[in-house]
mmCIF file of C-alpha atoms in Angstrom:
data_model
loop_
_atom_site.group_PDB
_atom_site.id
_atom_site.type_symbol
_atom_site.label_atom_id
_atom_site.label_comp_id
_atom_site.label_asym_id
_atom_site.label_seq_id
_atom_site.Cartn_x
_atom_site.Cartn_y
_atom_site.Cartn_z
ATOM 1 C CA MET A 1 73.161 38.610 41.439
ATOM 2 C CA SER A 2 73.671 41.345 38.994
ATOM 3 C CA GLY A 3 76.376 43.934 38.578
ATOM 4 C CA HIS A 4 76.028 46.266 35.613
ATOM 5 C CA SER A 5 78.677 48.758 34.735
ATOM 6 C CA HIS A 6 76.774 50.188 31.749
ATOM 7 C CA HIS A 7 73.417 49.410 30.126
ATOM 8 C CA ASP A 8 71.002 46.649 30.959
ATOM 9 C CA HIS A 9 71.108 44.554 27.774
ATOM 10 C CA LYS A 10 69.673 41.095 27.490
ATOM 11 C CA HIS A 11 71.903 38.964 25.331
ATOM 12 C CA ASP A 12 69.868 36.362 23.559
ATOM 13 C CA HIS A 13 71.246 37.530 20.185
ATOM 14 C CA GLY A 14 70.457 34.434 18.264
ATOM 15 C CA HIS A 15 71.867 32.100 20.886
ATOM 16 C CA GLY A 16 68.576 30.401 21.627
ATOM 17 C CA LYS A 17 68.003 31.568 25.222
ATOM 18 C CA GLU A 18 68.258 34.614 27.338
ATOM 19 C CA HIS A 19 70.764 34.146 30.099
ATOM 20 C CA GLY A 20 68.475 33.935 33.080
ATOM 21 C CA HIS A 21 71.133 34.936 35.597
ATOM 22 C CA GLY A 22 72.492 38.354 36.487
ATOM 23 C CA HIS A 23 74.902 39.918 34.071
ATOM 24 C CA ALA A 24 77.981 41.763 35.076
ATOM 25 C CA HIS A 25 78.761 44.152 32.253
ATOM 26 C CA GLY A 26 82.067 45.683 31.442
ATOM 27 C CA HIS A 27 82.354 47.760 28.306
ATOM 28 C CA ASP A 28 85.550 49.298 27.152
ATOM 29 C CA HIS A 29 86.300 50.739 23.781
ATOM 30 C CA GLY A 30 89.794 51.975 24.636
ATOM 31 C CA GLY A 31 92.573 50.826 22.361
ATOM 32 C CA HIS A 32 90.201 50.575 19.392
ATOM 33 C CA SER A 33 89.514 53.225 16.844
ATOM 34 C CA HIS A 34 86.746 51.314 15.083
ATOM 35 C CA SER A 35 84.355 53.558 13.199
ATOM 36 C CA HIS A 36 81.798 52.479 10.670
ATOM 37 C CA ALA A 37 81.947 55.184 8.033
ATOM 38 C CA PRO A 38 84.663 57.761 8.621
ATOM 39 C CA ALA A 39 84.365 60.992 6.645
ATOM 40 C CA SER A 40 86.912 59.715 4.113
ATOM 41 C CA PHE A 41 84.682 56.737 3.313
ATOM 42 C CA ASP A 42 81.591 58.960 3.149
ATOM 43 C CA ARG A 43 83.493 60.962 0.542
ATOM 44 C CA ALA A 44 84.619 57.757 -1.213
ATOM 45 C CA PHE A 45 81.013 56.515 -1.404
ATOM 46 C CA LEU A 46 79.728 59.871 -2.690
ATOM 47 C CA ILE A 47 82.454 60.183 -5.347
ATOM 48 C CA GLY A 48 82.090 56.519 -6.364
ATOM 49 C CA ILE A 49 78.303 56.672 -6.715
ATOM 50 C CA THR A 50 78.370 59.978 -8.645
ATOM 51 C CA LEU A 51 81.112 58.908 -11.088
ATOM 52 C CA ASN A 52 79.643 55.456 -11.658
ATOM 53 C CA THR A 53 76.097 56.718 -12.215
ATOM 54 C CA GLY A 54 77.393 59.134 -14.876
ATOM 55 C CA PHE A 55 79.455 56.357 -16.442
ATOM 56 C CA VAL A 56 76.502 53.912 -16.553
ATOM 57 C CA ILE A 57 74.445 56.454 -18.518
ATOM 58 C CA ALA A 58 77.334 57.218 -20.909
ATOM 59 C CA GLU A 59 78.135 53.525 -21.366
ATOM 60 C CA ALA A 60 74.519 52.618 -22.160
ATOM 61 C CA VAL A 61 74.233 55.450 -24.726
ATOM 62 C CA TYR A 62 77.545 54.603 -26.449
ATOM 63 C CA GLY A 63 76.719 50.879 -26.272
ATOM 64 C CA VAL A 64 73.590 51.504 -28.361
ATOM 65 C CA LEU A 65 75.424 53.877 -30.756
ATOM 66 C CA ALA A 66 78.331 51.425 -31.257
ATOM 67 C CA ASN A 67 76.008 48.383 -31.448
ATOM 68 C CA SER A 68 78.118 46.788 -28.682
ATOM 69 C CA LEU A 69 76.367 44.234 -26.509
ATOM 70 C CA ALA A 70 79.570 44.114 -24.461
ATOM 71 C CA LEU A 71 79.190 47.771 -23.480
ATOM 72 C CA ILE A 72 75.434 47.474 -22.835
ATOM 73 C CA ALA A 73 75.977 44.371 -20.676
ATOM 74 C CA ASP A 74 78.796 46.165 -18.840
ATOM 75 C CA ALA A 75 76.496 49.155 -18.249
ATOM 76 C CA GLY A 76 74.013 46.761 -16.620
ATOM 77 C CA HIS A 77 76.819 45.294 -14.517
ATOM 78 C CA ASN A 78 77.954 48.791 -13.499
ATOM 79 C CA LEU A 79 74.378 49.652 -12.531
ATOM 80 C CA SER A 80 74.401 46.697 -10.117
ATOM 81 C CA ASP A 81 77.618 48.166 -8.677
ATOM 82 C CA VAL A 82 76.021 51.576 -8.137
ATOM 83 C CA LEU A 83 73.238 49.775 -6.236
ATOM 84 C CA GLY A 84 75.894 47.830 -4.292
ATOM 85 C CA LEU A 85 77.716 51.053 -3.357
ATOM 86 C CA LEU A 86 74.440 52.679 -2.282
ATOM 87 C CA LEU A 87 73.636 49.625 -0.185
ATOM 88 C CA ALA A 88 77.055 49.669 1.520
ATOM 89 C CA TRP A 89 76.815 53.410 2.192
ATOM 90 C CA ILE A 90 73.303 53.213 3.662
ATOM 91 C CA ALA A 91 74.418 50.284 5.859
ATOM 92 C CA ALA A 92 77.517 52.164 7.078
ATOM 93 C CA SER A 93 75.317 55.146 7.982
ATOM 94 C CA LEU A 94 72.649 53.026 9.713
ATOM 95 C CA ALA A 95 75.348 51.270 11.768
ATOM 96 C CA LYS A 96 76.028 54.566 13.562
ATOM 97 C CA ARG A 97 72.451 54.853 14.897
ATOM 98 C CA SER A 98 71.871 54.710 18.634
ATOM 99 C CA PRO A 99 70.218 51.650 20.246
ATOM 100 C CA THR A 100 66.451 51.694 20.804
ATOM 101 C CA ASP A 101 64.141 49.641 23.047
ATOM 102 C CA ARG A 102 63.433 47.340 20.102
ATOM 103 C CA TYR A 103 66.855 47.353 18.404
ATOM 104 C CA THR A 104 69.039 47.031 21.492
ATOM 105 C CA TYR A 105 72.233 46.836 19.419
ATOM 106 C CA GLY A 106 71.197 49.768 17.239
ATOM 107 C CA MET A 107 71.635 48.994 13.529
ATOM 108 C CA LYS A 108 75.166 47.601 13.848
ATOM 109 C CA ARG A 109 74.370 44.476 11.824
ATOM 110 C CA THR A 110 73.230 46.272 8.660
ATOM 111 C CA PRO A 111 76.781 46.252 7.154
ATOM 112 C CA ILE A 112 76.812 42.435 7.521
ATOM 113 C CA LEU A 113 73.534 42.223 5.583
ATOM 114 C CA ALA A 114 74.901 44.709 3.014
ATOM 115 C CA SER A 115 78.070 42.600 2.542
ATOM 116 C CA LEU A 116 75.891 39.544 1.948
ATOM 117 C CA ALA A 117 73.681 41.421 -0.533
ATOM 118 C CA ASN A 118 76.774 42.864 -2.248
ATOM 119 C CA ALA A 119 78.241 39.384 -2.745
ATOM 120 C CA MET A 120 74.910 38.154 -4.139
ATOM 121 C CA LEU A 121 74.732 41.161 -6.522
ATOM 122 C CA LEU A 122 78.243 40.399 -7.810
ATOM 123 C CA LEU A 123 77.336 36.749 -8.435
ATOM 124 C CA VAL A 124 74.094 37.715 -10.224
ATOM 125 C CA ALA A 125 76.008 40.256 -12.366
ATOM 126 C CA SER A 126 78.547 37.526 -13.252
ATOM 127 C CA GLY A 127 75.718 35.194 -14.239
ATOM 128 C CA ALA A 128 74.254 37.919 -16.485
ATOM 129 C CA ILE A 129 77.638 38.407 -18.197
ATOM 130 C CA VAL A 130 77.953 34.642 -18.903
ATOM 131 C CA TRP A 131 74.348 34.493 -20.198
ATOM 132 C CA GLU A 132 75.002 37.428 -22.552
ATOM 133 C CA ALA A 133 78.310 35.908 -23.716
ATOM 134 C CA VAL A 134 76.753 32.513 -24.542
ATOM 135 C CA LYS A 135 74.062 34.232 -26.643
ATOM 136 C CA ARG A 136 76.747 36.259 -28.451
ATOM 137 C CA PHE A 137 78.667 33.112 -29.459
ATOM 138 C CA SER A 138 75.781 32.059 -31.671
ATOM 139 C CA ASP A 139 74.906 35.545 -32.928
ATOM 140 C CA PRO A 140 78.003 37.772 -33.307
ATOM 141 C CA ALA A 141 77.307 41.308 -34.562
ATOM 142 C CA PRO A 142 79.687 43.882 -36.054
ATOM 143 C CA VAL A 143 80.789 46.341 -33.378
ATOM 144 C CA ALA A 144 82.314 49.845 -33.448
ATOM 145 C CA GLU A 145 85.403 48.643 -31.577
ATOM 146 C CA THR A 146 87.208 52.019 -31.344
ATOM 147 C CA THR A 147 84.251 53.578 -29.466
ATOM 148 C CA VAL A 148 84.137 50.532 -27.181
ATOM 149 C CA ILE A 149 87.848 50.868 -26.366
ATOM 150 C CA TRP A 150 87.629 54.560 -25.389
ATOM 151 C CA VAL A 151 84.504 54.095 -23.274
ATOM 152 C CA ALA A 152 86.010 51.056 -21.515
ATOM 153 C CA LEU A 153 89.254 52.981 -20.806
ATOM 154 C CA VAL A 154 87.184 55.668 -19.076
ATOM 155 C CA GLY A 155 85.567 52.831 -17.089
ATOM 156 C CA ILE A 156 88.969 51.576 -15.901
ATOM 157 C CA ALA A 157 89.907 55.089 -14.727
ATOM 158 C CA ILE A 158 86.635 55.660 -12.869
ATOM 159 C CA ASN A 159 86.491 52.237 -11.214
ATOM 160 C CA GLY A 160 90.193 52.306 -10.354
ATOM 161 C CA ALA A 161 89.852 55.739 -8.714
ATOM 162 C CA THR A 162 86.782 54.610 -6.742
ATOM 163 C CA ALA A 163 88.522 51.415 -5.585
ATOM 164 C CA LEU A 164 91.461 53.490 -4.290
ATOM 165 C CA GLY A 165 89.030 55.412 -2.069
ATOM 166 C CA PHE A 166 88.093 52.174 -0.274
ATOM 167 C CA MET A 167 91.539 50.584 -0.290
ATOM 168 C CA ALA A 168 92.530 51.716 3.217
ATOM 169 C CA GLY A 169 89.432 50.241 4.877
ATOM 170 C CA ARG A 170 89.146 46.943 3.014
ATOM 171 C CA LYS A 171 90.996 44.875 5.642
ATOM 172 C CA GLY A 172 89.219 46.127 8.778
ATOM 173 C CA ASP A 173 85.634 46.254 7.519
ATOM 174 C CA LEU A 174 83.884 43.580 5.439
ATOM 175 C CA ASN A 175 81.349 46.150 4.178
ATOM 176 C CA ILE A 176 84.138 48.409 2.808
ATOM 177 C CA ARG A 177 85.820 45.289 1.379
ATOM 178 C CA GLY A 178 82.608 44.507 -0.512
ATOM 179 C CA ALA A 179 82.582 47.999 -2.029
ATOM 180 C CA PHE A 180 86.308 47.716 -2.857
ATOM 181 C CA LEU A 181 85.850 44.317 -4.562
ATOM 182 C CA HIS A 182 82.925 45.671 -6.563
ATOM 183 C CA MET A 183 85.058 48.458 -7.981
ATOM 184 C CA VAL A 184 88.065 46.217 -8.675
ATOM 185 C CA ALA A 185 85.757 43.739 -10.448
ATOM 186 C CA ASP A 186 84.457 46.605 -12.585
ATOM 187 C CA ALA A 187 87.947 47.748 -13.519
ATOM 188 C CA VAL A 188 88.818 44.158 -14.508
ATOM 189 C CA VAL A 189 85.642 43.916 -16.620
ATOM 190 C CA SER A 190 86.485 47.179 -18.407
ATOM 191 C CA LEU A 191 90.075 45.990 -18.988
ATOM 192 C CA GLY A 192 88.698 42.764 -20.468
ATOM 193 C CA VAL A 193 86.432 44.771 -22.781
ATOM 194 C CA VAL A 194 89.442 46.853 -23.972
ATOM 195 C CA ILE A 195 91.580 43.736 -24.632
ATOM 196 C CA SER A 196 88.816 41.877 -26.487
ATOM 197 C CA ALA A 197 87.958 44.984 -28.549
ATOM 198 C CA LEU A 198 91.630 45.402 -29.553
ATOM 199 C CA VAL A 199 91.886 41.722 -30.567
ATOM 200 C CA VAL A 200 88.650 41.896 -32.590
ATOM 201 C CA LEU A 201 89.823 45.155 -34.193
ATOM 202 C CA TYR A 202 93.077 43.583 -35.454
ATOM 203 C CA THR A 203 91.898 40.017 -36.203
ATOM 204 C CA GLY A 204 88.171 40.255 -36.862
ATOM 205 C CA TRP A 205 87.557 37.278 -34.523
ATOM 206 C CA GLN A 206 84.111 38.157 -33.141
ATOM 207 C CA TRP A 207 84.133 35.155 -30.760
ATOM 208 C CA VAL A 208 86.959 36.702 -28.668
ATOM 209 C CA ASP A 209 84.506 39.205 -27.143
ATOM 210 C CA PRO A 210 82.156 36.655 -25.496
ATOM 211 C CA LEU A 211 85.101 34.408 -24.544
ATOM 212 C CA VAL A 212 86.786 37.245 -22.617
ATOM 213 C CA SER A 213 83.430 38.079 -20.984
ATOM 214 C CA ILE A 214 83.159 34.535 -19.604
ATOM 215 C CA ALA A 215 86.766 34.660 -18.332
ATOM 216 C CA ILE A 216 85.977 37.950 -16.570
ATOM 217 C CA ALA A 217 82.878 36.430 -14.935
ATOM 218 C CA VAL A 218 84.983 33.538 -13.595
ATOM 219 C CA VAL A 219 87.504 36.024 -12.115
ATOM 220 C CA ILE A 220 84.699 37.976 -10.412
ATOM 221 C CA VAL A 221 83.124 34.830 -8.932
ATOM 222 C CA ALA A 222 86.513 33.678 -7.602
ATOM 223 C CA GLY A 223 87.087 37.063 -5.967
ATOM 224 C CA THR A 224 83.568 37.239 -4.525
ATOM 225 C CA TRP A 225 83.561 33.773 -2.979
ATOM 226 C CA SER A 226 85.491 34.737 0.166
ATOM 227 C CA LEU A 227 83.287 37.829 0.662
ATOM 228 C CA LEU A 228 80.165 35.649 0.424
ATOM 229 C CA LYS A 229 81.615 33.043 2.797
ATOM 230 C CA ASP A 230 82.674 35.668 5.371
ATOM 231 C CA SER A 231 79.300 37.437 5.149
ATOM 232 C CA ILE A 232 77.394 34.180 5.706
ATOM 233 C CA ASN A 233 79.643 33.274 8.644
ATOM 234 C CA LEU A 234 79.052 36.658 10.299
ATOM 235 C CA ALA A 235 75.295 36.431 9.646
ATOM 236 C CA LEU A 236 75.310 33.009 11.367
ATOM 237 C CA ASP A 237 77.151 34.422 14.425
ATOM 238 C CA ALA A 238 80.338 32.460 13.736
ATOM 239 C CA VAL A 239 83.468 33.507 15.635
ATOM 240 C CA PRO A 240 85.112 36.097 13.312
ATOM 241 C CA SER A 241 88.277 34.801 11.618
ATOM 242 C CA SER A 242 90.362 37.598 13.176
ATOM 243 C CA ILE A 243 89.552 36.371 16.709
ATOM 244 C CA ASP A 244 91.826 33.914 18.555
ATOM 245 C CA ARG A 245 89.245 31.940 20.545
ATOM 246 C CA PRO A 246 91.722 29.553 22.301
ATOM 247 C CA ALA A 247 93.788 32.542 23.519
ATOM 248 C CA ILE A 248 90.651 34.247 24.872
ATOM 249 C CA GLU A 249 89.603 31.025 26.660
ATOM 250 C CA ALA A 250 93.069 30.700 28.217
ATOM 251 C CA TYR A 251 92.960 34.341 29.363
ATOM 252 C CA LEU A 252 89.513 33.967 30.971
ATOM 253 C CA ARG A 253 90.477 30.721 32.747
ATOM 254 C CA ALA A 254 93.563 32.437 34.181
ATOM 255 C CA LEU A 255 91.596 35.305 35.757
ATOM 256 C CA PRO A 256 92.014 35.471 39.592
ATOM 257 C CA GLY A 257 89.679 33.080 41.429
ATOM 258 C CA VAL A 258 88.163 31.572 38.262
ATOM 259 C CA SER A 259 87.831 27.779 38.536
ATOM 260 C CA GLU A 260 85.826 27.198 35.360
ATOM 261 C CA ILE A 261 84.295 29.027 32.376
ATOM 262 C CA HIS A 262 81.324 28.011 30.255
ATOM 263 C CA ASP A 263 78.718 29.330 27.793
ATOM 264 C CA LEU A 264 81.361 31.315 25.888
ATOM 265 C CA HIS A 265 79.954 33.016 22.790
ATOM 266 C CA ILE A 266 81.900 35.311 20.461
ATOM 267 C CA TRP A 267 80.187 36.901 17.482
ATOM 268 C CA ALA A 268 80.295 39.947 15.218
ATOM 269 C CA MET A 269 77.979 42.797 16.196
ATOM 270 C CA SER A 270 78.894 44.530 12.939
ATOM 271 C CA THR A 271 81.590 44.261 10.282
ATOM 272 C CA THR A 272 83.994 46.067 12.656
ATOM 273 C CA GLU A 273 82.902 45.233 16.245
ATOM 274 C CA VAL A 274 82.960 41.932 18.100
ATOM 275 C CA ALA A 275 80.904 40.935 21.172
ATOM 276 C CA LEU A 276 81.475 38.241 23.803
ATOM 277 C CA THR A 277 79.387 36.649 26.561
ATOM 278 C CA VAL A 278 80.746 34.142 29.080
ATOM 279 C CA HIS A 279 79.980 32.658 32.513
ATOM 280 C CA LEU A 280 82.896 32.715 34.980
ATOM 281 C CA VAL A 281 82.728 30.389 38.017
ATOM 282 C CA ARG A 282 84.516 32.000 41.021
ATOM 283 C CA PRO A 283 83.800 29.917 44.175
ATOM 284 C CA GLY A 284 83.424 32.018 47.324
ATOM 285 C CA ALA A 285 84.181 35.282 45.521
ATOM 286 C CA ALA A 286 82.302 38.538 46.062
ATOM 287 C CA LEU A 287 81.291 40.822 43.208
ATOM 288 C CA ASP A 288 84.437 42.476 41.920
ATOM 289 C CA ASP A 289 83.925 45.512 39.674
ATOM 290 C CA ALA A 290 87.694 46.061 39.404
ATOM 291 C CA LEU A 291 88.150 42.562 37.943
ATOM 292 C CA LEU A 292 85.285 43.087 35.473
ATOM 293 C CA ALA A 293 86.656 46.453 34.370
ATOM 294 C CA GLN A 294 90.187 45.070 33.906
ATOM 295 C CA ALA A 295 88.938 41.993 32.026
ATOM 296 C CA SER A 296 86.872 44.195 29.696
ATOM 297 C CA ARG A 297 89.861 46.454 29.044
ATOM 298 C CA ASP A 298 92.101 43.446 28.310
ATOM 299 C CA LEU A 299 89.516 41.802 26.046
ATOM 300 C CA SER A 300 89.234 45.052 24.084
ATOM 301 C CA ALA A 301 92.928 45.944 23.861
ATOM 302 C CA ARG A 302 94.401 42.454 23.420
ATOM 303 C CA PHE A 303 91.707 40.518 21.590
ATOM 304 C CA GLY A 304 89.551 43.094 19.778
ATOM 305 C CA ILE A 305 86.372 42.404 21.795
ATOM 306 C CA ALA A 306 84.516 45.739 21.926
ATOM 307 C CA HIS A 307 81.486 44.527 23.895
ATOM 308 C CA ALA A 308 82.063 42.013 26.716
ATOM 309 C CA THR A 309 79.389 40.611 29.053
ATOM 310 C CA LEU A 310 80.777 38.592 31.969
ATOM 311 C CA GLN A 311 78.458 36.621 34.252
ATOM 312 C CA ILE A 312 79.897 35.628 37.636
ATOM 313 C CA GLU A 313 78.735 32.410 39.355
ATOM 314 C CA LEU A 314 79.787 30.840 42.676
ATOM 315 C CA GLY A 315 79.442 27.280 41.353
ATOM 316 C CA ASP A 316 76.916 26.147 44.002
ATOM 317 C CA PRO A 317 76.160 22.456 43.192
ATOM 318 C CA ALA A 318 72.614 22.949 44.517
ATOM 319 C CA HIS A 319 71.961 25.462 41.738
ATOM 320 C CA PRO A 320 73.869 24.314 38.643
ATOM 321 C CA CYS A 321 73.900 26.605 35.609
ATOM 322 C CA VAL A 322 71.588 25.152 32.944
ATOM 323 C CA LEU A 323 73.877 26.593 30.235
ATOM 324 C CA ALA A 324 77.045 24.940 31.590
ATOM 325 C CA PRO A 325 77.051 21.785 29.366
ATOM 326 C CA ALA A 326 79.077 22.407 26.197
ATOM 327 C CA GLU A 327 76.296 21.138 23.929
ATOM 328 C CA VAL A 328 73.715 23.570 25.369
ATOM 329 C CA VAL A 329 73.504 26.939 23.617
#
């Protein structure tokens, strides 16, 4: 039995099997204004990438002129951030593509992959900072600290301004949060460079510079950890942390005529949209498009489920659902 209210998707989506029974689809996007890259974020990405690319070039040039490994290392770190921003922007744009026969969800998952890559880039950049700092402990070199301070202050301004562009979207979209964290991390790095340069300028303690660099790397890793964890969870189809699974189960069990539910899966289609599949057992019930439409609207408005697939079964003991046992995926 099959009742489709929209497209004819097969949902195997990493769950091990296609559901071999008919799917009753109800899609409703009402009550949600999820969008992947609104114009404001397009502008934020463009401004951020342009400013940071210019700053990387300036920082590298002044780093060589001032003989500052701190500035050169920071230029390398900022270059990784430009790549991270590009990655997040490309992913946000790809996520808006229409589905195809091969990519039945479109490219909605690219922001999840970008968030994961962004977290990895931040960790690699932190490792590079620590490596550079350890080498500098054993081989300190005289540095033109005044130049370093002015260049780093420009860095704080640029990274702070870019971070502000992503601030509004950081809570609702993991991909935007990755871009935001990148820029905040950069501003913190530049602030650390300013502080260490001032200390060295007034005390002559060359070891302060690498010590501050290591402290900065630790701060970045601490801030990145939750982004990495969330990205891995979404990539593994975990139930997103914003979703109240017990409340959804209780709602589905309370639907009219439903005696049992099983094979409930909730996962992130993208960094902003959540999908759900479930089997509802309704003994003796006929197909009920009104129920499906209402359930889809409720799941969207109340629980943030943008894409719901509800399969109706009569619960005939002669034809048990092979996916009913809890341990079967």
